[in-house]
Amino acid sequence: NGCYKIPADAWKQLGEARWVNLKKASFGGCYSSDTVGSDGAAVLLLALAKCAALEELDLGGCDKIPADAWKQLPQPVWPALRRSKGVPDFV
């Protein structure tokens, strides 16, 4: 980890990302109180939402992900998800 110093503009470049076969993603701590780019969380979540094969997602310690970023996700999202940290129950 240690991604809390990534600026929002860098996260926003993920807008066109396609990780079709991604099964495990770890972004724990990327959006904590020390984060400089929490505005980019929405873009990351939307990129991850395209990962139907995602089984494990670590967003532990990401308490600075804005509520609006979570609300924009299509439902249901991540049908294969078996293990997660930091993902709200309503997702």
PDB file of C-alpha atoms in Angstrom:
ATOM      1  CA  ASN A   1       0.000   0.000   0.000  1.00  0.00           C
ATOM      2  CA  GLY A   2       1.216   3.544   0.480  1.00  0.00           C
ATOM      3  CA  CYS A   3      -0.950   4.915  -2.304  1.00  0.00           C
ATOM      4  CA  TYR A   4      -2.337   7.742  -0.168  1.00  0.00           C
ATOM      5  CA  LYS A   5       0.053  10.179  -1.863  1.00  0.00           C
ATOM      6  CA  ILE A   6      -1.356   9.578  -5.350  1.00  0.00           C
ATOM      7  CA  PRO A   7      -3.056  12.813  -6.510  1.00  0.00           C
ATOM      8  CA  ALA A   8      -6.675  12.834  -7.702  1.00  0.00           C
ATOM      9  CA  ASP A   9      -5.629  13.601 -11.287  1.00  0.00           C
ATOM     10  CA  ALA A  10      -3.629  10.380 -11.424  1.00  0.00           C
ATOM     11  CA  TRP A  11      -6.592   8.317 -10.163  1.00  0.00           C
ATOM     12  CA  LYS A  12      -8.817   9.958 -12.769  1.00  0.00           C
ATOM     13  CA  GLN A  13      -6.705   8.430 -15.533  1.00  0.00           C
ATOM     14  CA  LEU A  14      -8.267   5.083 -14.601  1.00  0.00           C
ATOM     15  CA  GLY A  15     -11.562   6.179 -16.130  1.00  0.00           C
ATOM     16  CA  GLU A  16     -11.100   3.991 -19.197  1.00  0.00           C
ATOM     17  CA  ALA A  17      -9.512   1.050 -17.364  1.00  0.00           C
ATOM     18  CA  ARG A  18     -10.792  -2.436 -18.219  1.00  0.00           C
ATOM     19  CA  TRP A  19      -9.645  -5.202 -15.902  1.00  0.00           C
ATOM     20  CA  VAL A  20     -11.988  -7.915 -17.142  1.00  0.00           C
ATOM     21  CA  ASN A  21     -10.260 -10.842 -15.415  1.00  0.00           C
ATOM     22  CA  LEU A  22      -9.191  -9.068 -12.219  1.00  0.00           C
ATOM     23  CA  LYS A  23      -9.939 -11.301  -9.219  1.00  0.00           C
ATOM     24  CA  LYS A  24      -8.121  -9.532  -6.382  1.00  0.00           C
ATOM     25  CA  ALA A  25      -7.581  -5.821  -5.728  1.00  0.00           C
ATOM     26  CA  SER A  26      -5.936  -4.175  -2.744  1.00  0.00           C
ATOM     27  CA  PHE A  27      -6.211  -0.433  -2.269  1.00  0.00           C
ATOM     28  CA  GLY A  28      -6.248  -0.486   1.541  1.00  0.00           C
ATOM     29  CA  GLY A  29      -5.277   2.870   3.027  1.00  0.00           C
ATOM     30  CA  CYS A  30      -5.335   4.689  -0.324  1.00  0.00           C
ATOM     31  CA  TYR A  31      -8.183   6.920   0.844  1.00  0.00           C
ATOM     32  CA  SER A  32      -7.392   7.578   4.494  1.00  0.00           C
ATOM     33  CA  SER A  33      -7.166  10.795   6.475  1.00  0.00           C
ATOM     34  CA  ASP A  34      -3.668  11.360   5.017  1.00  0.00           C
ATOM     35  CA  THR A  35      -4.838  11.023   1.413  1.00  0.00           C
ATOM     36  CA  VAL A  36      -4.127  13.797  -1.056  1.00  0.00           C
ATOM     37  CA  GLY A  37      -6.333  12.408  -3.846  1.00  0.00           C
ATOM     38  CA  SER A  38      -9.598  11.196  -2.331  1.00  0.00           C
ATOM     39  CA  ASP A  39     -11.501  12.920  -5.156  1.00  0.00           C
ATOM     40  CA  GLY A  40     -10.222  10.137  -7.406  1.00  0.00           C
ATOM     41  CA  ALA A  41     -12.029   7.432  -5.413  1.00  0.00           C
ATOM     42  CA  ALA A  42     -15.150   7.647  -7.546  1.00  0.00           C
ATOM     43  CA  VAL A  43     -13.154   6.894 -10.699  1.00  0.00           C
ATOM     44  CA  LEU A  44     -11.413   3.932  -9.064  1.00  0.00           C
ATOM     45  CA  LEU A  45     -14.715   2.496  -7.822  1.00  0.00           C
ATOM     46  CA  LEU A  46     -16.282   2.820 -11.269  1.00  0.00           C
ATOM     47  CA  ALA A  47     -13.278   1.095 -12.840  1.00  0.00           C
ATOM     48  CA  LEU A  48     -13.531  -1.700 -10.270  1.00  0.00           C
ATOM     49  CA  ALA A  49     -17.289  -1.957 -10.854  1.00  0.00           C
ATOM     50  CA  LYS A  50     -16.495  -3.221 -14.367  1.00  0.00           C
ATOM     51  CA  CYS A  51     -14.650  -6.201 -12.864  1.00  0.00           C
ATOM     52  CA  ALA A  52     -17.375  -8.854 -12.751  1.00  0.00           C
ATOM     53  CA  ALA A  53     -14.810 -11.540 -11.815  1.00  0.00           C
ATOM     54  CA  LEU A  54     -13.613  -9.645  -8.708  1.00  0.00           C
ATOM     55  CA  GLU A  55     -13.530 -12.025  -5.722  1.00  0.00           C
ATOM     56  CA  GLU A  56     -11.459 -10.083  -3.175  1.00  0.00           C
ATOM     57  CA  LEU A  57     -11.414  -6.337  -2.575  1.00  0.00           C
ATOM     58  CA  ASP A  58      -9.413  -4.590   0.136  1.00  0.00           C
ATOM     59  CA  LEU A  59     -10.415  -0.994   0.798  1.00  0.00           C
ATOM     60  CA  GLY A  60      -9.682  -1.215   4.517  1.00  0.00           C
ATOM     61  CA  GLY A  61      -8.729   2.094   6.068  1.00  0.00           C
ATOM     62  CA  CYS A  62     -10.365   4.001   3.220  1.00  0.00           C
ATOM     63  CA  ASP A  63     -12.711   6.038   5.376  1.00  0.00           C
ATOM     64  CA  LYS A  64     -12.296   9.097   3.119  1.00  0.00           C
ATOM     65  CA  ILE A  65     -14.098   7.583   0.127  1.00  0.00           C
ATOM     66  CA  PRO A  66     -17.021   9.976  -0.341  1.00  0.00           C
ATOM     67  CA  ALA A  67     -20.532   8.542   0.111  1.00  0.00           C
ATOM     68  CA  ASP A  68     -21.436   9.769  -3.375  1.00  0.00           C
ATOM     69  CA  ALA A  69     -18.673   7.590  -4.828  1.00  0.00           C
ATOM     70  CA  TRP A  70     -20.308   4.490  -3.337  1.00  0.00           C
ATOM     71  CA  LYS A  71     -23.814   5.571  -4.377  1.00  0.00           C
ATOM     72  CA  GLN A  72     -22.831   5.843  -8.059  1.00  0.00           C
ATOM     73  CA  LEU A  73     -22.056   2.124  -8.329  1.00  0.00           C
ATOM     74  CA  PRO A  74     -24.445  -0.014 -10.354  1.00  0.00           C
ATOM     75  CA  GLN A  75     -26.395  -2.583  -8.373  1.00  0.00           C
ATOM     76  CA  PRO A  76     -25.648  -5.371  -8.035  1.00  0.00           C
ATOM     77  CA  VAL A  77     -21.907  -4.819  -8.246  1.00  0.00           C
ATOM     78  CA  TRP A  78     -19.226  -7.515  -7.910  1.00  0.00           C
ATOM     79  CA  PRO A  79     -21.390 -10.648  -8.123  1.00  0.00           C
ATOM     80  CA  ALA A  80     -18.359 -12.905  -7.528  1.00  0.00           C
ATOM     81  CA  LEU A  81     -17.116 -10.999  -4.443  1.00  0.00           C
ATOM     82  CA  ARG A  82     -16.351 -13.399  -1.594  1.00  0.00           C
ATOM     83  CA  ARG A  83     -14.077 -11.385   0.662  1.00  0.00           C
ATOM     84  CA  SER A  84     -13.859  -7.642   1.261  1.00  0.00           C
ATOM     85  CA  LYS A  85     -12.566  -5.018   3.677  1.00  0.00           C
ATOM     86  CA  GLY A  86     -13.841  -1.460   3.824  1.00  0.00           C
ATOM     87  CA  VAL A  87     -16.777  -2.071   1.516  1.00  0.00           C
ATOM     88  CA  PRO A  88     -20.099  -0.814   2.939  1.00  0.00           C
ATOM     89  CA  ASP A  89     -22.847  -3.381   3.513  1.00  0.00           C
ATOM     90  CA  PHE A  90     -25.215  -1.644   1.093  1.00  0.00           C
ATOM     91  CA  VAL A  91     -22.842  -2.264  -1.853  1.00  0.00           C
TER      92      VAL A  91
END
